[in-house]
Short mmCIF file of C-alpha atoms in Angstrom, two decimals:
data_model
loop_
_atom_site.label_atom_id
_atom_site.label_comp_id
_atom_site.label_asym_id
_atom_site.label_seq_id
_atom_site.Cartn_x
_atom_site.Cartn_y
_atom_site.Cartn_z
CA MET Q 1 42.72 -43.25 -28.84
CA ILE Q 2 43.18 -43.69 -32.58
CA SER Q 3 45.96 -46.04 -33.62
CA THR Q 4 48.83 -45.41 -36.00
CA ARG Q 5 47.57 -48.21 -38.30
CA GLN Q 6 44.19 -46.50 -38.64
CA VAL Q 7 45.91 -43.24 -39.44
CA ALA Q 8 48.00 -44.89 -42.15
CA LYS Q 9 44.98 -46.53 -43.81
CA ASN Q 10 42.81 -43.42 -43.86
CA PRO Q 11 44.05 -40.76 -46.31
CA THR Q 12 42.19 -38.01 -44.46
CA LEU Q 13 43.86 -38.92 -41.20
CA THR Q 14 47.21 -39.25 -42.92
CA ARG Q 15 46.86 -35.80 -44.44
CA LEU Q 16 45.85 -34.26 -41.12
CA GLY Q 17 48.58 -36.16 -39.32
CA TYR Q 18 51.21 -34.77 -41.68
CA SER Q 19 49.89 -31.23 -41.20
CA VAL Q 20 50.26 -31.40 -37.42
CA GLY Q 21 53.73 -32.95 -37.52
CA MET Q 22 53.02 -36.64 -37.01
CA GLU Q 23 56.67 -37.41 -37.64
CA SER Q 24 57.83 -35.31 -34.68
CA SER Q 25 55.01 -35.74 -32.17
CA PRO Q 26 52.86 -38.81 -33.00
CA ARG Q 27 50.98 -38.91 -29.71
CA LEU Q 28 49.96 -35.26 -29.92
CA ALA Q 29 49.02 -35.66 -33.56
CA ARG Q 30 46.88 -38.76 -32.96
CA ASP Q 31 45.01 -37.15 -30.06
CA TRP Q 32 44.27 -34.00 -31.98
CA ILE Q 33 43.33 -35.90 -35.13
CA LEU Q 34 40.81 -37.82 -33.05
CA LEU Q 35 39.32 -34.53 -31.92
CA THR Q 36 39.15 -33.10 -35.41
CA VAL Q 37 37.48 -36.10 -37.07
CA ALA Q 38 35.21 -37.15 -34.20
CA SER Q 39 32.27 -35.07 -35.43
CA LYS Q 40 31.54 -34.59 -39.12
CA ARG Q 41 28.95 -31.95 -38.40
CA HIS Q 42 31.37 -29.26 -37.31
CA THR Q 43 33.60 -28.76 -40.35
CA ARG Q 44 34.72 -25.30 -39.35
CA LEU Q 45 35.63 -26.47 -35.86
CA ARG Q 46 37.67 -29.37 -37.25
CA THR Q 47 39.49 -27.04 -39.62
CA LEU Q 48 40.23 -24.57 -36.84
CA LEU Q 49 41.52 -27.30 -34.52
CA ALA Q 50 43.74 -28.72 -37.26
CA LEU Q 51 45.14 -25.25 -37.99
CA LEU Q 52 45.83 -24.47 -34.33
CA THR Q 53 47.44 -27.87 -33.83
CA SER Q 54 49.66 -27.35 -36.85
CA ILE Q 55 50.80 -24.00 -35.47
CA LEU Q 56 51.52 -25.50 -32.05
CA ALA Q 57 53.43 -28.46 -33.44
CA ARG Q 58 55.56 -26.56 -35.95
CA CYS Q 59 56.13 -23.23 -34.17
CA ILE Q 60 56.29 -24.17 -30.49
CA ILE Q 61 56.91 -27.88 -29.97
CA GLN Q 62 59.22 -28.67 -32.89
CA PRO Q 63 61.75 -25.83 -32.20
CA PHE Q 64 62.44 -27.41 -28.80
CA ASP Q 65 63.02 -30.86 -30.28
CA GLY Q 66 66.77 -31.36 -30.50
CA LEU Q 67 66.37 -34.31 -32.89
CA THR Q 68 64.70 -32.17 -35.60
CA ASN Q 69 66.22 -28.76 -34.87
CA PRO Q 70 69.88 -28.59 -36.01
CA PHE Q 71 70.56 -25.57 -33.79
CA LEU Q 72 69.80 -27.62 -30.67
CA MET Q 73 71.71 -30.76 -31.63
CA PRO Q 74 75.01 -29.56 -30.05
CA PHE Q 75 73.14 -29.24 -26.74
CA GLN Q 76 71.80 -32.79 -26.74
CA HIS Q 77 74.43 -33.84 -24.21
CA VAL Q 78 72.99 -31.31 -21.76
CA ARG Q 79 69.54 -32.80 -22.17
CA ASN Q 80 70.96 -36.27 -21.57
CA ARG Q 81 72.54 -35.05 -18.32
CA PRO Q 82 69.61 -34.47 -15.93
CA ASP Q 83 71.88 -33.35 -13.11
CA LEU Q 84 73.54 -30.70 -15.28
CA LEU Q 85 70.21 -29.55 -16.68
CA LEU Q 86 68.74 -29.19 -13.21
CA LEU Q 87 71.73 -27.18 -12.00
CA LEU Q 88 71.59 -24.85 -15.01
CA SER Q 89 67.87 -24.28 -14.66
CA ALA Q 90 68.19 -23.71 -10.92
CA ALA Q 91 70.94 -21.13 -11.47
CA ALA Q 92 69.08 -19.29 -14.24
CA VAL Q 93 66.16 -18.21 -12.05
CA PRO Q 94 68.04 -16.47 -9.19
CA LEU Q 95 70.45 -14.92 -11.70
CA SER Q 96 67.64 -13.40 -13.76
CA PHE Q 97 65.62 -12.34 -10.74
CA ALA Q 98 68.62 -10.75 -8.99
CA THR Q 99 69.51 -8.89 -12.19
CA TRP Q 100 65.93 -7.62 -12.55
CA GLN Q 101 65.76 -6.55 -8.89
CA ALA Q 102 69.08 -4.70 -9.01
CA LEU Q 103 68.05 -3.03 -12.26
CA LEU Q 104 64.64 -2.06 -10.90
CA ASN Q 105 65.92 -0.46 -7.71
CA ASN Q 106 68.07 1.98 -9.68
CA PHE Q 107 66.32 2.22 -13.01
CA ALA Q 108 62.78 2.76 -11.72
CA VAL Q 109 63.73 5.71 -9.54
CA GLU Q 110 66.25 7.43 -11.80
CA ARG Q 111 64.66 6.94 -15.24
CA ALA Q 112 60.97 6.24 -14.64
CA ALA Q 113 60.59 8.56 -11.63
CA PHE Q 114 58.92 5.93 -9.50
CA GLY Q 115 57.48 6.91 -6.16
CA GLY Q 116 56.04 4.88 -3.33
CA ALA Q 117 52.63 4.50 -4.98
CA GLU Q 118 54.06 3.34 -8.32
CA MET Q 119 56.38 0.89 -6.61
CA GLY Q 120 53.49 -0.54 -4.59
CA ILE Q 121 51.41 -1.03 -7.75
CA LEU Q 122 54.36 -2.68 -9.49
CA GLN Q 123 54.92 -5.13 -6.65
CA SER Q 124 51.21 -5.92 -6.59
CA LEU Q 125 51.22 -6.62 -10.33
CA ARG Q 126 54.28 -8.81 -9.89
CA GLU Q 127 52.35 -11.14 -7.59
CA ILE Q 128 49.32 -11.55 -9.86
CA PRO Q 129 50.97 -14.29 -12.00
CA GLY Q 130 51.80 -16.07 -8.75
CA LEU Q 131 48.11 -16.16 -7.86
CA MET Q 132 47.32 -17.40 -11.37
CA ALA Q 133 49.97 -20.12 -11.33
CA PHE Q 134 47.24 -22.74 -11.03
CA ALA Q 135 46.52 -22.12 -14.72
CA VAL Q 136 49.62 -24.17 -15.53
CA VAL Q 137 47.48 -27.31 -15.22
CA PHE Q 138 45.63 -26.26 -18.38
CA LEU Q 139 48.92 -25.90 -20.25
CA LEU Q 140 49.77 -29.47 -19.31
CA PHE Q 141 47.07 -30.62 -21.73
CA LEU Q 142 49.18 -29.16 -24.56
CA PHE Q 143 52.80 -29.32 -23.40
CA ARG Q 144 55.08 -31.44 -21.27
CA GLU Q 145 56.39 -29.99 -18.02
CA GLN Q 146 59.87 -29.67 -19.51
CA THR Q 147 58.53 -27.60 -22.42
CA ILE Q 148 56.62 -25.32 -20.05
CA GLY Q 149 59.78 -24.90 -18.02
CA TYR Q 150 61.81 -23.91 -21.08
CA LEU Q 151 59.17 -21.44 -22.25
CA SER Q 152 58.95 -19.97 -18.75
CA LEU Q 153 62.71 -19.45 -18.65
CA ILE Q 154 62.49 -17.66 -22.01
CA LEU Q 155 59.77 -15.35 -20.66
CA LEU Q 156 61.79 -14.69 -17.52
CA GLY Q 157 64.90 -13.81 -19.50
CA ALA Q 158 62.98 -11.74 -22.06
CA GLY Q 159 61.20 -9.75 -19.35
CA THR Q 160 64.52 -8.98 -17.69
CA LEU Q 161 66.23 -8.18 -20.99
CA ILE Q 162 63.73 -5.66 -22.36
CA THR Q 163 63.21 -3.79 -19.08
CA GLY Q 164 65.85 -1.22 -20.01
CA TRP Q 165 64.04 -0.31 -23.25
CA PHE Q 166 60.85 0.76 -21.47
CA PRO Q 167 61.77 3.63 -19.11
CA SER Q 168 58.18 4.49 -18.24
CA VAL Q 169 55.64 3.53 -15.62
CA LEU Q 170 53.49 1.50 -18.02
CA GLY Q 171 56.54 -0.11 -19.63
CA LEU Q 172 57.89 -1.29 -16.29
CA TYR Q 173 54.48 -2.63 -15.35
CA LEU Q 174 54.29 -4.71 -18.54
CA THR Q 175 57.86 -6.03 -18.36
CA THR Q 176 57.40 -6.89 -14.69
CA VAL Q 177 54.28 -8.94 -15.43
CA LEU Q 178 56.11 -10.71 -18.27
CA MET Q 179 59.06 -11.51 -16.03
CA SER Q 180 56.78 -12.63 -13.23
CA ILE Q 181 54.86 -15.02 -15.49
CA GLY Q 182 58.09 -16.74 -16.45
CA PHE Q 183 59.31 -16.83 -12.85
CA HIS Q 184 56.18 -18.23 -11.21
CA TYR Q 185 55.32 -20.71 -13.95
CA PHE Q 186 58.86 -22.07 -13.97
CA GLU Q 187 58.82 -22.48 -10.20
CA THR Q 188 55.50 -24.30 -10.49
CA VAL Q 189 56.80 -26.95 -12.89
CA HIS Q 190 60.35 -26.98 -11.52
CA PHE Q 191 59.49 -28.03 -7.97
CA PRO Q 192 57.74 -31.33 -8.90
CA HIS Q 193 60.75 -32.32 -10.99
CA SER Q 194 63.24 -31.56 -8.24
CA ALA Q 195 61.09 -33.17 -5.52
CA CYS Q 196 60.05 -36.42 -7.19
CA SER Q 197 62.11 -39.53 -6.58
CA GLY Q 198 63.88 -41.78 -9.06
CA ALA Q 199 65.04 -45.36 -8.94
CA THR Q 200 68.76 -44.84 -9.54
CA ARG Q 201 71.49 -43.30 -7.46
CA THR Q 202 70.80 -39.78 -8.80
CA GLY Q 203 67.30 -39.95 -7.38
CA PRO Q 204 65.13 -36.91 -8.08
CA LEU Q 205 67.50 -35.59 -10.75
CA ASN Q 206 66.26 -38.27 -13.15
CA CYS Q 207 62.89 -36.53 -13.42
CA TRP Q 208 64.45 -33.96 -15.75
CA ALA Q 209 65.64 -36.64 -18.14
CA GLY Q 210 62.31 -36.84 -19.95
#
């Protein structure tokens, strides 16, 4: 792994490090800088990797950093309370899923004219993200488990929220898949955090303190 001192001495590395947000995520920036400068033969590939890393750091990772995002600073005390964060995240999933299920049972029949065949297809599509939940291991190369959990909760809430604006068979299929991705991916990363053990009296709750 490339060191911070080497990055500071090399103007090319310093420039690339600034573009990917070295000040907010130095480890991510150093790893991706190493990838981009490892081979001088593939200039286009290095440029593409630097661009994608910049987008990830500034548009996805940095908004969830309470130290750099002023809108999240009032919620820093929640992040510093792993027990409270675990309780809130555990309550968000059944609340969203129960809301979606109650909405679907009435909305799908009355507005989208769902029959038995359409409902069977919808339930089958809902389980596809569950079968593909193993893909979360690839996301772990880019994000921490906490970040994946936050993004999954956003997808779960967004899928439930926009269901009412798509009163059609195809619309319900798409919103169901979106909701299911958030649900299954959150459960995938949530269980290791709630099951792992800590060294203090709060035990497994400390795993959410990262």
